[in-house]
Coordinates of C-alpha atoms in Angstrom, one line a residue:
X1 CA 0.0 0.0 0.0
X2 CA 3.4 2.4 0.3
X3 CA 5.3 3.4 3.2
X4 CA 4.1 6.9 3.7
X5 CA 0.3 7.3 3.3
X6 CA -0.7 9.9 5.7
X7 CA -3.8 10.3 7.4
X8 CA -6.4 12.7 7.0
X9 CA -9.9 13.6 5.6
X10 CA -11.2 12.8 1.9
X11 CA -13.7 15.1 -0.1
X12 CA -15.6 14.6 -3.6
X13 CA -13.3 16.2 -5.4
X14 CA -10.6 13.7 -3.9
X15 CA -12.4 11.2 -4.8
X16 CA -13.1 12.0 -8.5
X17 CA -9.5 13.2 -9.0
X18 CA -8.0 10.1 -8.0
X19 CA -10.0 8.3 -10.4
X20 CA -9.0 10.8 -13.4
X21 CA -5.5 9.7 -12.4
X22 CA -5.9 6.2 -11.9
X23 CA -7.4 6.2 -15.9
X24 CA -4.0 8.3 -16.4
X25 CA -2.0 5.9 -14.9
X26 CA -4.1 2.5 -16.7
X27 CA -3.4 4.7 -20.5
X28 CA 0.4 4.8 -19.2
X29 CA 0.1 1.2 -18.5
X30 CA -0.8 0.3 -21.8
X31 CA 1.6 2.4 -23.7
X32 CA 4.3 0.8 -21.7
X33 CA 2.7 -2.4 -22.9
X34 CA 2.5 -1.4 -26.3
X35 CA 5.8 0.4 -26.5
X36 CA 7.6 -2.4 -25.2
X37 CA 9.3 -0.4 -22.1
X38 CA 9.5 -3.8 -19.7
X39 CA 12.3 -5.3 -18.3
X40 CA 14.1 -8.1 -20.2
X41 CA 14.0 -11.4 -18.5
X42 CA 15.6 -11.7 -15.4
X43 CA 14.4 -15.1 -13.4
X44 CA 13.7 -12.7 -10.3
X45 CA 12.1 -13.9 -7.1
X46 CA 11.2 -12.6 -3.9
X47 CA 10.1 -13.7 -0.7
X48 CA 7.8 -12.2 2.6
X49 CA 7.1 -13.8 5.7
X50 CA 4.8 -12.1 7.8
X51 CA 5.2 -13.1 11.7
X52 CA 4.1 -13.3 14.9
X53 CA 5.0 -12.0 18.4
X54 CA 4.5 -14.1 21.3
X55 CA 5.3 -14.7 25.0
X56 CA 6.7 -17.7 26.6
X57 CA 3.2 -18.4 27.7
X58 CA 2.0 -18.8 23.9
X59 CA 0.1 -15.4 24.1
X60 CA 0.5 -12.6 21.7
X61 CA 2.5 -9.9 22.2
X62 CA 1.6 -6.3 21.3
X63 CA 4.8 -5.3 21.3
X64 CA 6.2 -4.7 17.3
X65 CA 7.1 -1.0 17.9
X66 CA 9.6 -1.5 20.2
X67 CA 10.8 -5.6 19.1
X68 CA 11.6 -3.6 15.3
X69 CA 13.4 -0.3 17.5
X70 CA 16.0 -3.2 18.8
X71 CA 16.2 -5.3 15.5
X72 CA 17.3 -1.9 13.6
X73 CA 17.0 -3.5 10.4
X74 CA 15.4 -2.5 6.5
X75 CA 14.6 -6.0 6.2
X76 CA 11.7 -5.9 8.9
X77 CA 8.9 -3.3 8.5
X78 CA 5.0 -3.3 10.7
X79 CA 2.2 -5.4 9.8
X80 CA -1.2 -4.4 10.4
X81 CA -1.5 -5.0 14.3
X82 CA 1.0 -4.7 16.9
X83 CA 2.1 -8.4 17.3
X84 CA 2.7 -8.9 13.9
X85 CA 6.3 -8.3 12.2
X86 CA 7.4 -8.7 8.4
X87 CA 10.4 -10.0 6.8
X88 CA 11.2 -9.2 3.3
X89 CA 14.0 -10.9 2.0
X90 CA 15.9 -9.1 -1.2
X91 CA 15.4 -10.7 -4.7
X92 CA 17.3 -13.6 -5.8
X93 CA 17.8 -15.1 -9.2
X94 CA 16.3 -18.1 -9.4
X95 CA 18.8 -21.0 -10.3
X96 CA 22.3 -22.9 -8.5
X97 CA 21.4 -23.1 -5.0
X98 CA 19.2 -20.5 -4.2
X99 CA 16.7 -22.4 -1.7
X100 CA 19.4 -23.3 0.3
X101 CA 21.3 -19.7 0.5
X102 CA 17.9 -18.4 0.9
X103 CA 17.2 -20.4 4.2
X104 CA 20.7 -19.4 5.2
X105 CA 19.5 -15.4 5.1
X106 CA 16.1 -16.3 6.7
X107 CA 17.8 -18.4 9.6
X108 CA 20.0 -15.5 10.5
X109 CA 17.8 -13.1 10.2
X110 CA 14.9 -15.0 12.0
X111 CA 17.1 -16.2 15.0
X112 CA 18.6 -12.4 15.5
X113 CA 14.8 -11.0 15.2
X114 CA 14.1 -14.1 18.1
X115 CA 16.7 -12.6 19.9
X116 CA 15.8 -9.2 20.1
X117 CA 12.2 -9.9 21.0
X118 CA 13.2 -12.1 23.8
X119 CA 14.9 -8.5 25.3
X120 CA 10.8 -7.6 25.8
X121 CA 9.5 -10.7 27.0
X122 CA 8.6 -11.8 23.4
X123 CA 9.2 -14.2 20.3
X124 CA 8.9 -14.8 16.9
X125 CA 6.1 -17.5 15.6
X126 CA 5.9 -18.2 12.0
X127 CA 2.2 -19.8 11.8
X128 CA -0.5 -18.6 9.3
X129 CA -2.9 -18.2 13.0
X130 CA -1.9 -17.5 16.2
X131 CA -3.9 -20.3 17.8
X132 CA -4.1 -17.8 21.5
X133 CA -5.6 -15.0 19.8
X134 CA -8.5 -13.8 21.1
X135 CA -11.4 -11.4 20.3
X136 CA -10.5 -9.1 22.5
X137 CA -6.7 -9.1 21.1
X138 CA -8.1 -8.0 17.3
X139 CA -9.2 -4.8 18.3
X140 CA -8.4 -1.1 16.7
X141 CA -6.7 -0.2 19.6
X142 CA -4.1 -2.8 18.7
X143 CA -3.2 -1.7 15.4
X144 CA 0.3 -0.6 14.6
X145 CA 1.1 2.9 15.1
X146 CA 1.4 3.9 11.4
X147 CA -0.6 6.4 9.9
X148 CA -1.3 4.1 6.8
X149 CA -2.9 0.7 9.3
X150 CA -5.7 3.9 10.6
X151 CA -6.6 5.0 7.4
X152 CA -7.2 2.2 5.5
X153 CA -9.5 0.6 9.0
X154 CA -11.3 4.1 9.0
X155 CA -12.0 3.8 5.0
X156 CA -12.9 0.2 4.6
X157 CA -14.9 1.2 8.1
X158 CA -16.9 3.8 6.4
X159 CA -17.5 1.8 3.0
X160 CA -19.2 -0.3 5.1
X161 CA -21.0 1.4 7.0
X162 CA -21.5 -1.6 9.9
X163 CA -20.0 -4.1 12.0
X164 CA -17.8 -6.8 9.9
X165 CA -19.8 -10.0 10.8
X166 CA -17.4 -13.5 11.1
X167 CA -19.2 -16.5 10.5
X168 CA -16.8 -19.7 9.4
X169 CA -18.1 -22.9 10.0
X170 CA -15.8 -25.3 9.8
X171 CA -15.3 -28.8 12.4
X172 CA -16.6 -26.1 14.7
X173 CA -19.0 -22.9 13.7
X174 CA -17.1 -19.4 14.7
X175 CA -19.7 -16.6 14.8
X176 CA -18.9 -13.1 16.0
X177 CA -18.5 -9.4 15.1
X178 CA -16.0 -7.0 14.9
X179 CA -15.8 -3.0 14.8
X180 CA -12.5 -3.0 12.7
X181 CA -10.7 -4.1 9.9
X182 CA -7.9 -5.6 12.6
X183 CA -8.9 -9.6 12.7
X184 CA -7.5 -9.5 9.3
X185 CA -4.4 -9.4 11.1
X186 CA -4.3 -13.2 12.4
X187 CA -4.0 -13.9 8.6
X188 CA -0.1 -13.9 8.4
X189 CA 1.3 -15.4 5.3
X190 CA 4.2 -15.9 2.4
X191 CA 4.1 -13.8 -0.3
X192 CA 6.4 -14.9 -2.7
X193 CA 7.4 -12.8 -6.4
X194 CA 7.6 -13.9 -9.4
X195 CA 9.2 -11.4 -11.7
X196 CA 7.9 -12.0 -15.6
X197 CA 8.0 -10.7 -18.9
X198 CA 4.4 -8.8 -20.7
X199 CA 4.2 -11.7 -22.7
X200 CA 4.3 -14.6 -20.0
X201 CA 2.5 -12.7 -17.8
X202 CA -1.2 -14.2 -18.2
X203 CA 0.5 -17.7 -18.4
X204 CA 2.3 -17.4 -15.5
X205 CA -0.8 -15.9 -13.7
X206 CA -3.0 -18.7 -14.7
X207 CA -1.1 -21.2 -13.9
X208 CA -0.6 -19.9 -10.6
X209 CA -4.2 -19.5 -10.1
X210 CA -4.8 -23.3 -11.2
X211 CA -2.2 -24.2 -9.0
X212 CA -3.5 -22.3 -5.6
X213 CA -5.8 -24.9 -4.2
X214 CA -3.1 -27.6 -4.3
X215 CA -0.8 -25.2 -2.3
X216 CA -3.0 -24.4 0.2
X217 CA -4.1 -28.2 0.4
X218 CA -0.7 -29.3 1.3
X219 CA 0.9 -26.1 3.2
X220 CA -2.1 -25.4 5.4
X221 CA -1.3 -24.2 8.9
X222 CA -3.9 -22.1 10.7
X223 CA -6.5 -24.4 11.8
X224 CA -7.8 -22.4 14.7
X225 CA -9.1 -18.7 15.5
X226 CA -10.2 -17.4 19.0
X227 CA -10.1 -20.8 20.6
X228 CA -12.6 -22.7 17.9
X229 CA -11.6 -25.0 15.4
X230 CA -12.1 -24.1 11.6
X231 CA -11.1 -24.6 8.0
X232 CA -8.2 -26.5 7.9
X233 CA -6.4 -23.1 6.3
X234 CA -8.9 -20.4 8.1
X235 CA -7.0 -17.5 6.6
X236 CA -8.9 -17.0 3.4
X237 CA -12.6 -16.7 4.3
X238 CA -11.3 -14.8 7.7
X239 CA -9.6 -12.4 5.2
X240 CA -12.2 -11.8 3.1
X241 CA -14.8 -10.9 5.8
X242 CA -12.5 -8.5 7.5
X243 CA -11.7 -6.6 4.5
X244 CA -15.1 -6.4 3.1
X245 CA -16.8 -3.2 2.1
X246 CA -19.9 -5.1 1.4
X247 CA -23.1 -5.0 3.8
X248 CA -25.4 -7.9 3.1
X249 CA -27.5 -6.4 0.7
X250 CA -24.2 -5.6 -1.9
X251 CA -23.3 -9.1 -1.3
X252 CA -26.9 -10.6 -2.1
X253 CA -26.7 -8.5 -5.7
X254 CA -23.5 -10.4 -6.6
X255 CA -21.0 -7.1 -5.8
X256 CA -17.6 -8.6 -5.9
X257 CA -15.5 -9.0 -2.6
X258 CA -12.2 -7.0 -2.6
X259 CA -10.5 -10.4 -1.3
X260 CA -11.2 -12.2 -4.4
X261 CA -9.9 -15.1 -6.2
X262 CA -11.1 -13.7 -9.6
X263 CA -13.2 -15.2 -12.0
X264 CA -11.6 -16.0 -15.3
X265 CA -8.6 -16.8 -16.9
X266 CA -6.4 -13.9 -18.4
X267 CA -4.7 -13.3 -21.7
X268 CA -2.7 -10.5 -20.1
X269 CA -1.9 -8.5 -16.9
X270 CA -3.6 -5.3 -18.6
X271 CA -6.7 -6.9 -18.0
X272 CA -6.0 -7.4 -14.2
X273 CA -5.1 -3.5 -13.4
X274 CA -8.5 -3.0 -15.6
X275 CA -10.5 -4.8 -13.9
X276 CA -9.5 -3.4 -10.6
X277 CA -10.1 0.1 -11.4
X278 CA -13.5 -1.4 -13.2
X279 CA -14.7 -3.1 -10.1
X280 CA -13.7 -1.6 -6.8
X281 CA -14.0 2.0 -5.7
X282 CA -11.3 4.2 -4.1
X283 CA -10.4 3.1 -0.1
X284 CA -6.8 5.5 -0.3
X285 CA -7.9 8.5 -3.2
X286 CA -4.3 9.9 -2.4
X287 CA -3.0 11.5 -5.6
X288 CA 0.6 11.6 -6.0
X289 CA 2.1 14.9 -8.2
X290 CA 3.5 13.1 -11.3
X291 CA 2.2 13.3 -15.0
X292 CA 2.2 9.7 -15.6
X293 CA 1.5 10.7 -19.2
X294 CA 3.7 13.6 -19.7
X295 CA 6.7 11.7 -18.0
X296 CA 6.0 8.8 -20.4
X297 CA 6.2 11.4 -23.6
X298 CA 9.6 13.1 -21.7
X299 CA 10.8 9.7 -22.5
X300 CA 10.8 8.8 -18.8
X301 CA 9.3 5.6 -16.6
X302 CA 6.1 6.6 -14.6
X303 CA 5.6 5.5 -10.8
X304 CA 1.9 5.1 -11.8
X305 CA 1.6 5.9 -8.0
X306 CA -2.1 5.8 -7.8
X307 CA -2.6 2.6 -9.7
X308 CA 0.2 0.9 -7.1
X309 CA -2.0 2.4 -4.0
X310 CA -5.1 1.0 -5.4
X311 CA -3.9 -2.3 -6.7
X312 CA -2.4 -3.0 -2.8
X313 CA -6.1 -2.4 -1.7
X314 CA -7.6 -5.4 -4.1
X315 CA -6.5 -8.6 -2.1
X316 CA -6.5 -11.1 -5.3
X317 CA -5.0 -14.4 -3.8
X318 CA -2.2 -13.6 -7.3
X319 CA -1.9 -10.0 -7.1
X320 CA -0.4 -8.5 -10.3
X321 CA 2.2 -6.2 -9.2
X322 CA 3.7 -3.1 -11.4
X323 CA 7.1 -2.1 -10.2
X324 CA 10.1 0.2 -11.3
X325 CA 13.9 -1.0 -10.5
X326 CA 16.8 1.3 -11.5
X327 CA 14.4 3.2 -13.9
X328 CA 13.3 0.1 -15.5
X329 CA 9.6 -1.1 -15.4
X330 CA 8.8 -4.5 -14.3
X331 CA 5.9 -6.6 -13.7
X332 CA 5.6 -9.2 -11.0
X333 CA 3.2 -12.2 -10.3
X334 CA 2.7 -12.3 -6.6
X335 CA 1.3 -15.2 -5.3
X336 CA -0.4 -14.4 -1.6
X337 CA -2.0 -18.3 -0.6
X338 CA 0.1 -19.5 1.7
X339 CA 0.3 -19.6 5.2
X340 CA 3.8 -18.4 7.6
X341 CA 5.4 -21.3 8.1
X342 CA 5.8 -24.1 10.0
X343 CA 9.7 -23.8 9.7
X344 CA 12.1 -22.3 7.3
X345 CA 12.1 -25.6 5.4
X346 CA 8.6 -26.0 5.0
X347 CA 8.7 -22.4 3.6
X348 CA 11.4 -23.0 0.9
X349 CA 9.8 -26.4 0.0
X350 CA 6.6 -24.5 -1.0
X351 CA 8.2 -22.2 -2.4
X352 CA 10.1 -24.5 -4.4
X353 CA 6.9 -26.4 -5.8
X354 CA 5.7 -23.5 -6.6
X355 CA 8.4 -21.9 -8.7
X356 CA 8.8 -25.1 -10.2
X357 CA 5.1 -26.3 -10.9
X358 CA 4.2 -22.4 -12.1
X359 CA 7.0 -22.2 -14.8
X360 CA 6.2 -26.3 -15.8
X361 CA 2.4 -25.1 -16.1
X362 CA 3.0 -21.9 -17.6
X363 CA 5.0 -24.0 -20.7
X364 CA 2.9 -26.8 -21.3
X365 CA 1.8 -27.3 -25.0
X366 CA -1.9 -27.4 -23.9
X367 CA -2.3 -25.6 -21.1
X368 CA -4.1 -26.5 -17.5
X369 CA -6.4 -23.4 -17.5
X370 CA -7.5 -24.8 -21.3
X371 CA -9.0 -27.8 -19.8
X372 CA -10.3 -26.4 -16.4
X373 CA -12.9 -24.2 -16.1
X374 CA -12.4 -21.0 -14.0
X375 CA -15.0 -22.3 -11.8
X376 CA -13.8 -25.4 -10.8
X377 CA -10.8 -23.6 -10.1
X378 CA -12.3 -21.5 -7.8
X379 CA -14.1 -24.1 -5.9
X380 CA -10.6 -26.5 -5.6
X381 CA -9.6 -23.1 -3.7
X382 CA -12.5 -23.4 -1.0
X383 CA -12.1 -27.2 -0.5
X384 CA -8.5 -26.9 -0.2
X385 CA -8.6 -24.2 2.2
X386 CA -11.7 -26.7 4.2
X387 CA -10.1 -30.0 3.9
X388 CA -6.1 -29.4 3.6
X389 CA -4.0 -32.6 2.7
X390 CA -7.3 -34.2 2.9
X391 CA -9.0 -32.2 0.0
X392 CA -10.2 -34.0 -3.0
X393 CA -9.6 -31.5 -6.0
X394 CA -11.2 -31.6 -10.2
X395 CA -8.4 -31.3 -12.5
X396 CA -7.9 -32.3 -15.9
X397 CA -7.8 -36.4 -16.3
X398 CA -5.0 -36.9 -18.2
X399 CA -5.0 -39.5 -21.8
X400 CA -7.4 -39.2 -24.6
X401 CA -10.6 -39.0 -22.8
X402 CA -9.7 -35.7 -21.6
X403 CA -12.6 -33.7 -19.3
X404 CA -12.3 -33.4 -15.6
X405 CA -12.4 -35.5 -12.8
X406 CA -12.3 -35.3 -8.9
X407 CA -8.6 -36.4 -7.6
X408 CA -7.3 -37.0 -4.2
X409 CA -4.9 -34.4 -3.4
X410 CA -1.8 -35.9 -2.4
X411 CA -2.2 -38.3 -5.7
X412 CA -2.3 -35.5 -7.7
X413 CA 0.4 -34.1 -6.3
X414 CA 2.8 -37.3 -6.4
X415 CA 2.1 -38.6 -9.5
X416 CA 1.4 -35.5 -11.8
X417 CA 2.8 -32.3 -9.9
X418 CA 5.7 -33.2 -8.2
X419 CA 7.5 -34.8 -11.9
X420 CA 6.1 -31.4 -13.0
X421 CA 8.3 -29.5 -10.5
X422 CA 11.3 -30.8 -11.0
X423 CA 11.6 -30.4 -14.7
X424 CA 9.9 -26.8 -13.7
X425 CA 12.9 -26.5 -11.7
X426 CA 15.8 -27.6 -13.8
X427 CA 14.0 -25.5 -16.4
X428 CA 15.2 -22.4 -13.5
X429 CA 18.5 -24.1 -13.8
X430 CA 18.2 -24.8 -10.1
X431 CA 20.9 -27.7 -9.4
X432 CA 19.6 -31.3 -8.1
X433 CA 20.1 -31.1 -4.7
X434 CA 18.3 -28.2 -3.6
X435 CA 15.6 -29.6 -6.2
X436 CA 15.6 -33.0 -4.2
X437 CA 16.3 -32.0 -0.6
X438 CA 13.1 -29.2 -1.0
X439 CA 10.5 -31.4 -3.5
X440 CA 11.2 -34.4 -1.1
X441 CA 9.9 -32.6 1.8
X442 CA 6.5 -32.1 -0.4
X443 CA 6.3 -35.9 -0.9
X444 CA 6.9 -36.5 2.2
X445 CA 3.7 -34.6 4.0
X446 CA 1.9 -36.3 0.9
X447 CA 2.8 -39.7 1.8
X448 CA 2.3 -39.2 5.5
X449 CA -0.6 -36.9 5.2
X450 CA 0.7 -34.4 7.4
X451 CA 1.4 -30.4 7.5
X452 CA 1.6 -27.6 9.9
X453 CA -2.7 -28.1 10.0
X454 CA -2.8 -31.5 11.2
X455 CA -0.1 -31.6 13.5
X456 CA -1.6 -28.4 15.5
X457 CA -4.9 -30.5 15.2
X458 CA -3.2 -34.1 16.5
X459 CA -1.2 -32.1 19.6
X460 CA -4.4 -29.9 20.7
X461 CA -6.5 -33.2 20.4
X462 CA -4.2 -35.2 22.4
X463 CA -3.8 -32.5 24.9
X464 CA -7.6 -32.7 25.5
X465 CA -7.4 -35.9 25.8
X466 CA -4.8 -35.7 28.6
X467 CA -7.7 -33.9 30.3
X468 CA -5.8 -30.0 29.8
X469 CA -8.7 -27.6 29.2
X470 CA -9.3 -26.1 25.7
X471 CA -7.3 -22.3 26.3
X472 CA -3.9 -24.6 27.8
X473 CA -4.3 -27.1 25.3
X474 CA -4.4 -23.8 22.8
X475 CA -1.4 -22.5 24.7
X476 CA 0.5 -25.6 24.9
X477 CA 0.4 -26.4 21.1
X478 CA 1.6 -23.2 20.6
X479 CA 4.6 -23.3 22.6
X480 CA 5.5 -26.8 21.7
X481 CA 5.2 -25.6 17.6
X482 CA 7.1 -22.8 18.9
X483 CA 10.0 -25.3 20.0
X484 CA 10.1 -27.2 16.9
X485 CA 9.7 -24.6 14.5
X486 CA 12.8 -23.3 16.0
X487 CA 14.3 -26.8 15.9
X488 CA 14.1 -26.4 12.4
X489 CA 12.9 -29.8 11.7
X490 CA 10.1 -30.0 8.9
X491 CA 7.3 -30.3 10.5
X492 CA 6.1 -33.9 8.7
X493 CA 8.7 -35.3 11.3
X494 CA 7.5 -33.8 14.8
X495 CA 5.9 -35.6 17.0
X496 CA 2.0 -35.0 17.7
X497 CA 1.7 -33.9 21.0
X498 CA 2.7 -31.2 23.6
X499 CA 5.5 -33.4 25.2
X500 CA 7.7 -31.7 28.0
X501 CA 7.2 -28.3 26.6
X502 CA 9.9 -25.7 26.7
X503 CA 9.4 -22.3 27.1
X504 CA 9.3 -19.9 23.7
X505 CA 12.0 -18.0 24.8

């Protein structure tokens, strides 16, 4: 959404002009298109991991402001409420070893951030939810300090006009309202970049929307949400009511959510930016000074400020992203579905399938997104984010008959994705062993039908069943994943169960 929005009080006229230069900056867009401006290939990719604080009691921690004062670092901004930190790791080319230097830079930078939190009686989790949040934790008052976090609440606030209502019924039905955009902030995810060419754009972006579902299925880790049990992934329909503008009445007249998995395939990212401006009003009408135009006809490369403000308030699960690097534009696919975590490894592995699966998909002589309609796609996205590992998907039967059948999850990925991978990852020029070591760990939840989900799931269960009440079992699974998770093992070889539990710190 940028660094440095700065709050204050919108009128008409704001409004209207920020749309006149939002159709400025979508004509800039598509001259650059046309004119061929974009960056040459470059096999770019990027990584964020948003986190979370807690105590050695499992409980959050609202204590961001002064954790980031002692890390003293670039590399880790705010997040939307106070216990919640983001690492952005700088772009790597894609290729050699790069998963395994990249969990180099994330283990030293996650164990000094660990350290620096522990100076104020707090930690770092990486899990998609905080399993000891509660209600009365996701409240405005516990938003980050930052000017931007307040504006966007009060605008998405006022578009609605009401209280956001959270109803997610999953093993166990979660019903309750909230005055503020701030339970969106449990949701803490990877986002990783992809950065492509104008002309593989759309196939990138398709693929990676076919794909979605299957990543969620086998990386889902946020089971639970103020001390219920949910969707086997809970961040996605707990993102989409916090952030929506729509009272019940927009919704019943089919007016689209601005957390939204889409609904169609592309032919190009033009059509993405369009369709944003097309669809969803204003929440930020900030105008920024630039000509996108003029500076365009100097010769020069446009911020297209206002289009990058707006696009950052449109929360498509693949986000097109426009970008500008050493006066160069660039456009980025960046794929938002996963959830924080378990560990380091787990991270890289799905982030491994994924570059690898996307760029095997995106090639293939007759394409998934040809075979799959948009709809299907869409509804593999629900299930996946309902069921997890345990989800049975549609996708394309493979051999002469063609059409589309209903596939066990973990088959699918074995037999068809996983081959698909690898060649998508020698195709990166990424050598063997990080391709190996990182795909392996994939098979390996597949075969043992286990990821961050179902192990929070086995050790809350079995704590219940040692007789610990519901809000220590809560507590106790979330210091025992705090343990591993900084064990570093992957987490398809913990062991269910709370054990002797250390302390977080």
């Amino acid at each position: 959404m940028g660094e440095k929005v700065v709050a204050g009080a919108f009128d008409l006229s704001d409004r209207q002009h920020y749309r006149d230069k939002l159709r400025q900056c979508l004509a800039g867009l598509e001259r650059l298109l046309a004119e061929q401006r974009f960056d040459r290939p470059k096999n770019l990719m990027g990584l964020e991991i948003e986190l979370n604080l807690a105590g050695a009691d499992g409980a959050p921690r609202m204590l961001n402001g002064q954790v980031l004062e002692r890390i003293a670092s670039r590399d880790f901004q705010t997040e939307l409420a106070r216990f919640n930190l983001e690492v952005n790791i700088a772009p790597h080319r894609l290729g050699g070893r790069v998963f395994d230097q990249l969990a180099e830079e994330l283990r030293t930078s996650l164990a000094y951030a660990h350290r620096k939190a522990r100076e104020v009686d707090a930690g770092i989790v990486m899990i998609g939810i905080l399993p000891t949040l509660g209600a009365e934790d996701l409240v405005s008052a516990n938003l980050s300090e930052v000017d931007r976090y307040a504006l966007l609440n009060d605008q998405i606030v006022a578009a609605r006009g009401e209280d956001f209502t959270l109803d997610i019924d999953g093993v166990e039905r979660l019903s309750v309202t909230a005055e503020s955009i701030t339970p969106e902030a449990a949701c803490t995810s990877v986002q990783l970049h992809l950065q492509v060419t104008p002309g593989r754009f759309a196939d990138v972006w398709n693929a990676a929307q076919a794909v979605a579902a299957v990543q969620v299925a086998v990386g889902a880790n946020s089971p639970f949400l103020f001390g219920r049990e949910l969707w086997r992934e809970s961040r996605p329909p707990l993102f989409l009511q916090a952030t929506d503008t729509r009272p019940p009445e927009l919704q019943a007249q089919g007016v689209r959510p601005r957390t939204w998995f889409g609904e169609r395939w592309v032919s190009s990212a033009y059509e993405l930016f369009e369709e944003n401006l097309r669809f969803f009003p204003a929440l930020l009408p900030i105008c920024d000074e630039e000509d996108p135009l003029g500076v365009i006809d100097a010769g020069g490369t446009p911020k297209l400020a206002e289009l990058v403000l707006h696009n950052g308030t449109v929360y498509r699960w693949n986000r097109p992203v426009y970008g500008v690097a050493d006066g160069v534009p660039h456009l980025r696919v960046e794929n938002r579905v996963l959830p924080a975590g378990p560990t380091i490894t787990d991270v890289l592995a799905n982030a491994a399938f994924y570059y690898g699966v996307v760029r095997a998909l995106a090639e293939e002589s007759r394409p998934v997104w040809a075979r799959l309609p948009f709809e299907a796609a869409a509804a593999n996205f629900d299930t996946a984010c309902r069921y997890g590992i345990e989800a049975r998907l549609l996708w394309p039967r493979r051999g002469r008959l063609g059409g589309v059948g209903e596939v066990d999850v973990v088959t699918l990925v074995r037999d068809e994705l996983l081959p698909l991978a690898a060649a998508g990852l020698d195709a990166w020029g990424v050598e063997a062993v990080d391709r190996d070591f990182y795909l392996g760990v994939i098979e390996e939840r597949c075969r043992l039908r286990v990821n961050g989900a179902t192990w929070q799931v086995g050790t809350f269960h079995r704590a219940l069943e040692a007789g610990v009440g519901r809000e220590e079992a809560l507590a106790a699974t979330t210091r025992r994943y705090g343990e591993l998770m900084r064990a570093g093992e992957p987490v398809h070889l913990w062991p269910v169960g709370v054990g002797e539990v250390a302390a977080l710190g």
